[in-house]
Tab-separated table of C-alpha atoms and ligand atoms in Angstrom:
chain	number	residue	atom	x	y	z
A	1427	MET	CA	-24.489	-1.863	-13.321
A	1428	LEU	CA	-21.766	-2.263	-10.688
A	1429	HIS	CA	-22.098	-4.421	-7.623
A	1430	THR	CA	-20.459	-1.785	-5.457
A	1431	ALA	CA	-21.719	0.697	-2.871
A	1432	THR	CA	-21.757	4.403	-3.694
A	1433	SER	CA	-19.952	6.994	-1.567
A	1434	GLU	CA	-23.389	8.236	-0.513
A	1435	GLN	CA	-24.481	4.787	0.691
A	1436	ILE	CA	-21.216	4.355	2.577
A	1437	ARG	CA	-21.548	7.757	4.225
A	1438	LYS	CA	-25.124	6.986	5.268
A	1439	GLY	CA	-23.809	3.919	7.096
A	1440	LEU	CA	-25.574	1.467	4.816
A	1441	VAL	CA	-22.474	-0.704	4.436
A	1442	THR	CA	-22.723	-2.169	7.896
A	1443	ASP	CA	-23.256	-5.565	9.428
A	1444	VAL	CA	-26.873	-5.964	10.423
A	1445	TYR	CA	-25.953	-6.683	14.035
A	1446	PHE	CA	-24.821	-3.067	14.415
A	1447	GLU	CA	-28.206	-1.935	13.084
A	1448	ARG	CA	-29.935	-4.180	15.605
A	1449	THR	CA	-27.690	-2.861	18.391
A	1450	GLU	CA	-28.552	0.679	17.367
A	1451	LYS	CA	-32.296	-0.098	17.372
A	1452	ILE	CA	-32.170	-1.617	20.851
A	1453	LEU	CA	-30.091	1.235	22.328
A	1454	ARG	CA	-32.377	3.870	20.799
A	1455	GLU	CA	-35.560	2.189	22.016
A	1456	LYS	CA	-34.095	1.778	25.496
A	1457	GLY	CA	-32.895	5.391	25.466
A	1458	ILE	CA	-29.264	4.406	26.097
A	1459	ASP	CA	-26.566	6.492	24.427
A	1460	LYS	CA	-23.251	6.382	26.231
A	1461	GLN	CA	-20.037	8.262	25.686
A	1462	VAL	CA	-17.502	5.637	24.636
A	1463	ARG	CA	-13.911	5.439	23.563
A	1464	ALA	CA	-13.181	2.828	20.903
A	1465	GLU	CA	-9.791	1.812	19.565
A	1466	PHE	CA	-8.745	0.096	16.356
A	1467	MET	CA	-5.884	-2.346	16.669
A	1468	ALA	CA	-4.535	-5.506	15.057
A	1469	LYS	CA	-3.767	-8.368	17.455
A	1470	GLY	CA	-1.482	-9.904	14.875
A	1471	LEU	CA	-0.201	-9.248	11.368
A	1472	PRO	CA	-0.531	-11.458	8.270
A	1473	GLU	CA	2.089	-13.983	7.182
A	1474	ASP	CA	5.513	-13.317	8.701
A	1475	TRP	CA	5.149	-9.535	8.838
A	1476	SER	CA	6.664	-7.878	11.902
A	1477	TRP	CA	5.417	-4.435	10.879
A	1478	ALA	CA	2.774	-2.948	8.603
A	1479	VAL	CA	2.033	0.424	7.017
A	1480	LEU	CA	-1.117	2.241	8.123
A	1481	ALA	CA	-3.221	3.371	5.158
A	1482	GLY	CA	-6.841	4.353	4.618
A	1483	VAL	CA	-6.474	7.239	7.076
A	1484	GLU	CA	-7.712	9.878	4.639
A	1485	GLU	CA	-10.922	7.922	4.001
A	1486	CYS	CA	-11.511	7.422	7.744
A	1487	VAL	CA	-11.034	11.125	8.459
A	1488	SER	CA	-13.239	12.118	5.499
A	1489	LEU	CA	-16.001	9.814	6.702
A	1490	LEU	CA	-15.898	10.961	10.342
A	1491	LYS	CA	-15.604	14.639	9.497
A	1492	ASP	CA	-18.661	16.566	10.742
A	1493	PHE	CA	-19.585	13.731	13.122
A	1494	PRO	CA	-19.702	14.945	16.755
A	1495	VAL	CA	-16.607	12.890	17.676
A	1496	ASP	CA	-12.975	13.353	18.668
A	1497	VAL	CA	-10.515	11.230	16.732
A	1498	ARG	CA	-6.870	10.410	17.341
A	1499	ILE	CA	-5.111	8.510	14.583
A	1500	MET	CA	-1.594	7.621	13.478
A	1501	LYS	CA	-0.384	9.664	10.543
A	1502	GLU	CA	-1.046	7.903	7.235
A	1503	GLY	CA	1.992	5.816	6.320
A	1504	THR	CA	3.094	5.172	9.917
A	1505	LEU	CA	4.753	1.803	10.436
A	1506	PHE	CA	3.049	-0.031	13.280
A	1507	SER	CA	3.105	-3.484	14.816
A	1508	ALA	CA	0.581	-5.804	16.454
A	1509	ASN	CA	-1.085	-4.539	19.643
A	1510	GLN	CA	-0.496	-0.871	18.876
A	1511	PRO	CA	-3.760	1.086	18.550
A	1512	VAL	CA	-3.781	3.061	15.296
A	1513	LEU	CA	-7.091	4.911	15.696
A	1514	GLU	CA	-9.228	6.003	18.622
A	1515	ILE	CA	-12.718	7.492	18.425
A	1516	HIS	CA	-14.327	9.240	21.388
A	1517	GLY	CA	-17.999	10.120	21.195
A	1518	LYS	CA	-21.557	8.874	21.687
A	1519	TYR	CA	-21.750	5.255	20.562
A	1520	LEU	CA	-24.856	5.905	18.485
A	1521	ASP	CA	-23.037	8.608	16.527
A	1522	PHE	CA	-20.435	6.245	15.093
A	1523	GLY	CA	-21.038	2.608	16.159
A	1524	ARG	CA	-22.651	1.519	12.917
A	1525	TYR	CA	-19.561	2.650	10.983
A	1526	GLU	CA	-17.358	-0.041	12.520
A	1527	THR	CA	-17.693	-2.226	9.386
A	1528	THR	CA	-16.900	0.698	7.089
A	1529	LEU	CA	-13.922	2.073	9.017
A	1530	LEU	CA	-12.375	-1.377	9.341
A	1531	GLY	CA	-12.905	-1.920	5.632
A	1532	PHE	CA	-11.038	1.307	4.902
A	1533	ILE	CA	-7.936	0.503	6.912
A	1534	CYS	CA	-7.747	-3.320	6.692
A	1535	GLN	CA	-7.432	-3.504	2.913
A	1536	ALA	CA	-5.517	-0.271	2.311
A	1537	SER	CA	-2.936	-1.141	4.973
A	1538	GLY	CA	-2.415	-4.593	3.461
A	1539	ILE	CA	-1.737	-3.119	0.009
A	1540	ALA	CA	0.517	-0.346	1.331
A	1541	THR	CA	2.452	-2.840	3.449
A	1542	MET	CA	3.092	-5.208	0.548
A	1543	ALA	CA	4.196	-2.274	-1.600
A	1544	ALA	CA	6.570	-1.224	1.193
A	1545	ARG	CA	7.936	-4.765	1.460
A	1546	CYS	CA	8.622	-4.829	-2.290
A	1547	ARG	CA	10.221	-1.376	-2.005
A	1548	LYS	CA	12.417	-2.587	0.863
A	1549	ALA	CA	13.416	-5.714	-1.091
A	1550	ALA	CA	14.180	-3.736	-4.261
A	1551	GLY	CA	16.415	-1.127	-2.607
A	1552	ASP	CA	16.958	1.676	-5.128
A	1553	ARG	CA	15.527	-0.313	-8.038
A	1554	GLN	CA	12.196	0.852	-9.468
A	1555	VAL	CA	8.953	-0.833	-8.408
A	1556	VAL	CA	5.762	-0.263	-10.412
A	1557	SER	CA	2.250	-1.394	-9.464
A	1558	PHE	CA	0.740	-3.561	-12.212
A	1559	GLY	CA	-2.023	-5.303	-10.270
A	1560	ALA	CA	-5.153	-3.220	-10.882
A	1561	ARG	CA	-6.496	-5.950	-13.156
A	1562	ARG	CA	-6.562	-8.398	-10.273
A	1563	MET	CA	-9.155	-6.423	-8.315
A	1564	HIS	CA	-12.571	-4.959	-9.077
A	1565	PRO	CA	-12.163	-1.897	-11.304
A	1566	ALA	CA	-14.233	0.232	-8.942
A	1567	ILE	CA	-11.378	0.089	-6.434
A	1568	ALA	CA	-8.476	0.337	-8.904
A	1569	PRO	CA	-7.668	3.941	-7.863
A	1570	LEU	CA	-7.579	2.811	-4.232
A	1571	VAL	CA	-5.235	-0.069	-5.067
A	1572	GLU	CA	-2.920	2.243	-7.000
A	1573	ARG	CA	-2.927	4.968	-4.354
A	1574	ASN	CA	-1.996	2.588	-1.576
A	1575	ALA	CA	0.622	0.879	-3.735
A	1576	TYR	CA	2.152	4.293	-4.377
A	1577	ILE	CA	2.103	5.600	-0.812
A	1578	GLY	CA	3.552	2.250	0.316
A	1579	GLY	CA	6.606	2.971	-1.816
A	1580	CYS	CA	5.949	2.042	-5.445
A	1581	ASP	CA	7.584	4.480	-7.871
A	1582	GLY	CA	4.816	4.252	-10.399
A	1583	VAL	CA	1.329	2.883	-11.041
A	1584	ALA	CA	-0.170	1.618	-14.285
A	1585	VAL	CA	-3.737	2.935	-14.187
A	1586	GLY	CA	-4.297	6.592	-15.109
A	1587	LEU	CA	-7.061	7.209	-12.566
A	1588	GLY	CA	-4.821	5.904	-9.795
A	1589	ALA	CA	-1.936	8.031	-11.026
A	1590	ASP	CA	-4.214	11.108	-11.034
A	1591	LEU	CA	-5.159	10.432	-7.431
A	1592	VAL	CA	-1.522	10.515	-6.321
A	1593	LYS	CA	-0.582	13.273	-8.763
A	1594	ILE	CA	1.937	11.394	-10.907
A	1595	GLU	CA	2.024	10.199	-14.519
A	1596	PRO	CA	1.010	6.566	-15.119
A	1597	THR	CA	3.726	4.052	-16.077
A	1598	GLY	CA	3.570	1.482	-18.868
A	1599	THR	CA	4.475	0.904	-22.499
A	1600	MET	CA	2.919	-1.972	-24.407
A	1601	PRO	CA	1.232	-5.335	-23.844
A	1602	HIS	CA	2.005	-8.493	-25.811
A	1603	ALA	CA	-1.193	-7.702	-27.759
A	1604	LEU	CA	0.442	-4.846	-29.689
A	1605	ILE	CA	3.415	-6.990	-30.669
A	1606	LEU	CA	1.203	-9.916	-31.715
A	1607	ILE	CA	-1.043	-7.654	-33.787
A	1608	MET	CA	1.919	-5.942	-35.467
A	1609	GLY	CA	3.603	-9.292	-35.968
A	1610	SER	CA	7.081	-8.220	-34.862
A	1611	THR	CA	8.672	-7.002	-31.658
A	1612	VAL	CA	11.018	-4.653	-33.473
A	1613	GLU	CA	8.211	-3.201	-35.617
A	1614	ALA	CA	6.029	-2.646	-32.548
A	1615	GLU	CA	8.896	-0.958	-30.666
A	1616	LYS	CA	9.699	1.229	-33.670
A	1617	ALA	CA	6.041	2.249	-33.946
A	1618	PHE	CA	6.008	3.040	-30.230
A	1619	ASN	CA	9.126	5.148	-30.611
A	1620	GLU	CA	7.585	6.982	-33.553
A	1621	ILE	CA	4.129	7.637	-32.143
A	1622	ILE	CA	4.338	7.925	-28.351
A	1623	GLU	CA	5.611	11.225	-26.930
A	1624	PRO	CA	9.378	11.290	-26.248
A	1625	GLY	CA	8.944	11.855	-22.494
A	1626	VAL	CA	7.703	8.266	-22.042
A	1627	LYS	CA	10.605	5.925	-21.352
A	1628	ARG	CA	11.049	3.248	-23.992
A	1629	VAL	CA	10.682	-0.028	-22.107
A	1630	CYS	CA	10.681	-2.800	-24.701
A	1631	LEU	CA	8.865	-6.071	-24.130
A	1632	ILE	CA	11.095	-8.738	-25.620
A	1633	ASP	CA	9.655	-12.137	-24.799
A	1634	THR	CA	6.755	-12.397	-27.249
A	1635	PHE	CA	8.153	-14.468	-30.104
A	1636	ASN	CA	11.829	-15.182	-29.771
A	1637	ASP	CA	14.508	-15.984	-27.293
A	1638	GLU	CA	14.898	-13.067	-24.840
A	1639	LYS	CA	18.594	-12.628	-25.596
A	1640	MET	CA	18.148	-12.402	-29.377
A	1641	GLU	CA	15.140	-10.130	-29.131
A	1642	ALA	CA	16.894	-7.815	-26.667
A	1643	LEU	CA	19.721	-7.403	-29.145
A	1644	ASN	CA	17.322	-6.895	-32.074
A	1645	VAL	CA	15.552	-4.122	-30.212
A	1646	ALA	CA	18.794	-2.547	-29.022
A	1647	LYS	CA	20.181	-2.516	-32.574
A	1648	ALA	CA	16.959	-1.087	-34.046
A	1649	LEU	CA	16.332	1.629	-31.464
A	1650	GLY	CA	19.807	2.129	-30.033
A	1651	ARG	CA	20.094	4.827	-27.384
A	1652	ASP	CA	16.323	5.312	-27.320
A	1653	VAL	CA	15.825	2.060	-25.419
A	1654	PHE	CA	15.559	2.757	-21.705
A	1655	ALA	CA	14.939	-0.835	-20.650
A	1656	ILE	CA	13.930	-4.228	-21.917
A	1657	ARG	CA	11.091	-5.947	-20.122
A	1658	LEU	CA	10.976	-9.640	-19.398
A	1659	ASP	CA	7.496	-10.724	-18.418
A	1660	THR	CA	8.531	-13.863	-16.558
A	1661	PRO	CA	6.551	-16.935	-17.376
A	1662	SER	CA	6.464	-18.804	-14.086
A	1663	SER	CA	7.456	-22.003	-15.899
A	1664	ARG	CA	10.874	-20.442	-16.516
A	1665	ARG	CA	11.230	-18.970	-13.044
A	1666	GLY	CA	13.979	-21.440	-12.166
A	1667	ASP	CA	16.450	-20.148	-14.757
A	1668	PHE	CA	15.480	-16.545	-14.612
A	1669	ASN	CA	18.702	-15.243	-13.164
A	1670	LYS	CA	20.489	-17.243	-15.850
A	1671	ILE	CA	18.391	-15.674	-18.618
A	1672	MET	CA	18.978	-12.164	-17.230
A	1673	GLU	CA	22.680	-12.824	-16.850
A	1674	GLU	CA	22.895	-13.844	-20.509
A	1675	VAL	CA	20.871	-10.878	-21.714
A	1676	ARG	CA	23.013	-8.508	-19.622
A	1677	TRP	CA	26.215	-10.015	-20.931
A	1678	GLU	CA	25.223	-9.758	-24.583
A	1679	LEU	CA	23.922	-6.199	-24.204
A	1680	ASP	CA	27.048	-5.037	-22.342
A	1681	LEU	CA	29.335	-6.668	-24.880
A	1682	ARG	CA	27.727	-4.612	-27.643
A	1683	GLY	CA	27.926	-1.354	-25.766
A	1684	PHE	CA	24.378	-1.257	-24.399
A	1685	ARG	CA	25.284	-1.035	-20.730
A	1686	ASN	CA	22.750	1.778	-20.306
A	1687	ILE	CA	19.803	-0.483	-21.178
A	1688	LYS	CA	18.117	-1.609	-17.999
A	1689	ILE	CA	16.341	-4.867	-17.289
A	1690	PHE	CA	12.722	-4.563	-16.180
A	1691	LEU	CA	11.129	-7.690	-14.739
A	1692	SER	CA	7.449	-8.481	-14.289
A	1693	GLY	CA	5.134	-11.468	-13.937
A	1694	GLY	CA	3.983	-12.980	-10.648
A	1695	LEU	CA	6.648	-11.316	-8.515
A	1696	ASP	CA	6.613	-10.786	-4.758
A	1697	GLU	CA	9.145	-9.375	-2.303
A	1698	TYR	CA	11.075	-12.651	-2.035
A	1699	HIS	CA	11.427	-13.017	-5.820
A	1700	ILE	CA	12.697	-9.440	-5.862
A	1701	LEU	CA	15.414	-10.279	-3.326
A	1702	ASN	CA	16.392	-13.203	-5.537
A	1703	TYR	CA	16.547	-11.173	-8.777
A	1704	ASN	CA	18.256	-8.009	-7.557
A	1705	GLU	CA	21.620	-8.979	-9.002
A	1706	TYR	CA	20.481	-8.489	-12.609
A	1707	ALA	CA	17.109	-6.737	-12.523
A	1708	ASP	CA	16.975	-2.921	-12.432
A	1709	ALA	CA	13.217	-2.509	-12.100
A	1710	TYR	CA	10.134	-4.545	-11.248
A	1711	GLY	CA	6.470	-4.574	-12.163
A	1712	VAL	CA	4.528	-6.145	-9.294
A	1713	GLY	CA	0.908	-7.190	-9.731
A	1714	THR	CA	-1.120	-9.580	-7.625
A	1715	ALA	CA	1.245	-9.588	-4.636
A	1716	ILE	CA	0.467	-5.907	-4.032
A	1717	SER	CA	-3.096	-5.506	-5.333
A	1718	ASN	CA	-4.297	-8.647	-3.590
A	1719	ALA	CA	-2.094	-8.339	-0.533
A	1720	PRO	CA	-3.371	-9.974	2.649
A	1721	VAL	CA	-5.550	-7.631	4.681
A	1722	VAL	CA	-4.506	-6.463	8.127
A	1723	ASP	CA	-7.089	-7.831	10.575
A	1724	PHE	CA	-7.856	-4.758	12.636
A	1725	SER	CA	-10.728	-4.856	15.075
A	1726	MET	CA	-12.583	-2.097	16.890
A	1727	ASP	CA	-12.986	-2.442	20.630
A	1728	ILE	CA	-14.576	-0.275	23.275
A	1729	VAL	CA	-11.972	0.553	25.937
A	1730	GLU	CA	-13.820	3.179	27.983
A	1731	ILE	CA	-17.475	3.995	28.781
A	1732	GLU	CA	-18.498	7.286	30.373
A	1733	GLY	CA	-14.885	7.931	31.339
A	1734	LYS	CA	-14.343	4.543	33.035
A	1735	PRO	CA	-11.882	2.041	31.561
A	1736	ILE	CA	-13.575	-1.173	30.488
A	1737	ALA	CA	-12.789	-3.864	27.935
A	1738	LYS	CA	-13.835	-7.330	26.885
A	1739	ARG	CA	-11.779	-10.320	28.062
A	1740	GLY	CA	-8.268	-10.363	26.655
A	1741	LYS	CA	-8.194	-6.635	25.843
A	1742	ARG	CA	-6.412	-3.850	27.697
A	1743	SER	CA	-8.878	-1.196	28.825
A	1744	GLY	CA	-8.421	2.559	28.824
A	1745	SER	CA	-7.204	5.200	26.449
A	1746	LYS	CA	-3.628	4.664	25.272
A	1747	ARG	CA	-0.675	6.545	23.910
A	1748	VAL	CA	1.665	5.013	21.372
A	1749	LEU	CA	5.158	6.446	21.755
A	1750	ARG	CA	8.068	6.000	19.371
A	1751	CYS	CA	11.649	6.923	20.150
A	1752	LEU	CA	12.953	9.493	17.692
A	1753	ASP	CA	16.438	7.976	17.881
A	1754	CYS	CA	16.055	4.195	18.002
A	1755	ALA	CA	12.387	3.796	16.885
A	1756	GLU	CA	11.523	1.687	19.942
A	1757	THR	CA	7.754	1.822	20.370
A	1758	ARG	CA	5.716	1.648	23.588
A	1759	VAL	CA	2.013	1.561	24.328
A	1760	VAL	CA	1.225	3.289	27.627
A	1761	PRO	CA	-1.969	4.408	29.391
A	1762	VAL	CA	-2.934	8.048	28.883
A	1763	GLY	CA	-2.145	10.065	31.995
A	1764	LEU	CA	0.679	7.882	33.288
A	1765	ARG	CA	4.226	9.225	33.479
A	1766	THR	CA	6.625	7.312	31.249
A	1767	ALA	CA	10.322	6.649	31.674
A	1768	PRO	CA	12.615	7.945	28.909
A	1769	CYS	CA	13.811	5.541	26.225
A	1770	SER	CA	16.698	3.295	27.264
A	1771	CYS	CA	18.782	4.874	24.474
A	1772	GLY	CA	18.230	8.324	25.979
A	1773	GLY	CA	16.173	9.530	23.001
A	1774	ASP	CA	12.903	11.450	23.166
A	1775	PHE	CA	9.578	9.845	22.378
A	1776	GLU	CA	7.109	11.195	19.881
A	1777	GLU	CA	3.371	10.636	20.081
A	1778	LEU	CA	2.051	8.482	17.221
A	1779	LEU	CA	-1.670	8.804	17.972
A	1780	THR	CA	-2.376	12.461	17.365
A	1781	PRO	CA	-5.657	14.417	17.138
A	1782	ALA	CA	-7.191	14.382	13.655
A	1783	LEU	CA	-10.727	15.542	14.430
A	1784	SER	CA	-12.089	17.537	17.328
A	1785	GLY	CA	-15.884	17.693	17.457
A	1786	GLY	CA	-15.874	16.690	13.789
A	1787	GLU	CA	-13.490	19.486	12.759
A	1788	ILE	CA	-10.240	18.567	11.057
A	1789	VAL	CA	-7.445	19.721	13.377
A	1790	THR	CA	-4.457	18.228	11.538
A	1791	PRO	CA	-4.221	18.696	7.777
A	1792	LEU	CA	-4.009	15.475	5.764
A	1793	SER	CA	-0.719	14.722	4.015
A	1794	GLU	CA	-0.237	14.671	0.260
A	1795	PRO	CA	0.386	11.213	-1.298
A	1796	GLY	CA	4.007	12.087	-2.146
A	1797	GLU	CA	4.678	13.148	1.457
A	1798	ILE	CA	3.127	9.940	2.807
A	1799	ARG	CA	5.302	7.883	0.460
A	1800	ASP	CA	8.478	9.732	1.518
A	1801	PHE	CA	7.523	9.159	5.153
A	1802	VAL	CA	7.067	5.395	4.564
A	1803	ILE	CA	10.402	5.098	2.755
A	1804	LYS	CA	12.210	6.958	5.553
A	1805	GLN	CA	10.832	4.563	8.172
A	1806	LEU	CA	11.861	1.535	6.103
A	1807	ASN	CA	15.450	2.279	7.107
A	1808	ASP	CA	14.597	1.239	10.674
A	1809	VAL	CA	13.082	-2.168	9.876
A	1810	GLN	CA	13.890	-5.528	8.296
A	1811	LEU	CA	11.739	-7.501	5.860
B	2967	ZN	ZN1	15.443	5.054	21.883
């Protein structure tokens, strides 16, 4: 029914470009199987990004587990920049070469989603950011979209399966459909308040029928203290006056003693809209910008064969270390085995590429989604949008 590959097909290496299969056939028939070191790196980042968040690590490690290879990888959630290797595999080419397509697919898309989520998080400061974009991608990968949105820094995700994966409760109240079917915003909100368990925050959608300001007041009067937030699902046609609309709504709510009611904004938002709306908005639902974020164009390159450094034109050969200063976050890429000078700030460096698999055995336990997210948010202090 679905036009997607199964986990079994992926693990068997069936999702691969045919030229890797042809390469494999030739090497096998010629009896050539060399020990190689291959690194995964992005030569540049999408749009104006100066950093990105590495994601997809858990899937890479799960795939390579039990393969006779050694793997060094950056911890999931590490902020990296162009020309910093994020993953290195050491083993017989024929044991992992055909998985190049698969491994790149894991990290390219996941890192794009996690990075956009982190950018929205950075733009929003302490305001809430919820992932609403599952509907913009194939449902088979909705949990993946939600997981990477969450580890990138979203506070919540809308799809239950995604929420399960990251061990949180899903976020969301009602679509316009419920209000249209019930024929009244206030009636729909009252029904929600009556029927849905009290632990779910009452976020009231107020732009279905009437002017946002009037409807916000109607809902506030009807539900009073129960209203946690009102949600404005921005039609892009009104984008220009949106701060004006929020300012009015805020004013009228405050005047009537509803200062506690927050303003939740959604509808075609990205990190730059968020920066623009922070004055009045308290929370954001972000869809397409996160779910359909640009992918990070990683590539896999051989940098060593049978212990000898080698690389194609334009690539630096040899195994590398990526070092980050614990104090100032300056990052260096240096050859393995070469002594390095201390950081100019006097701080100590930490190693970002650390062993994940040794002979196919997991040597570093994988982090929980909540830990990865905390790690991303901590690093966001050191960078600018
Ligand atoms: Zn330093």
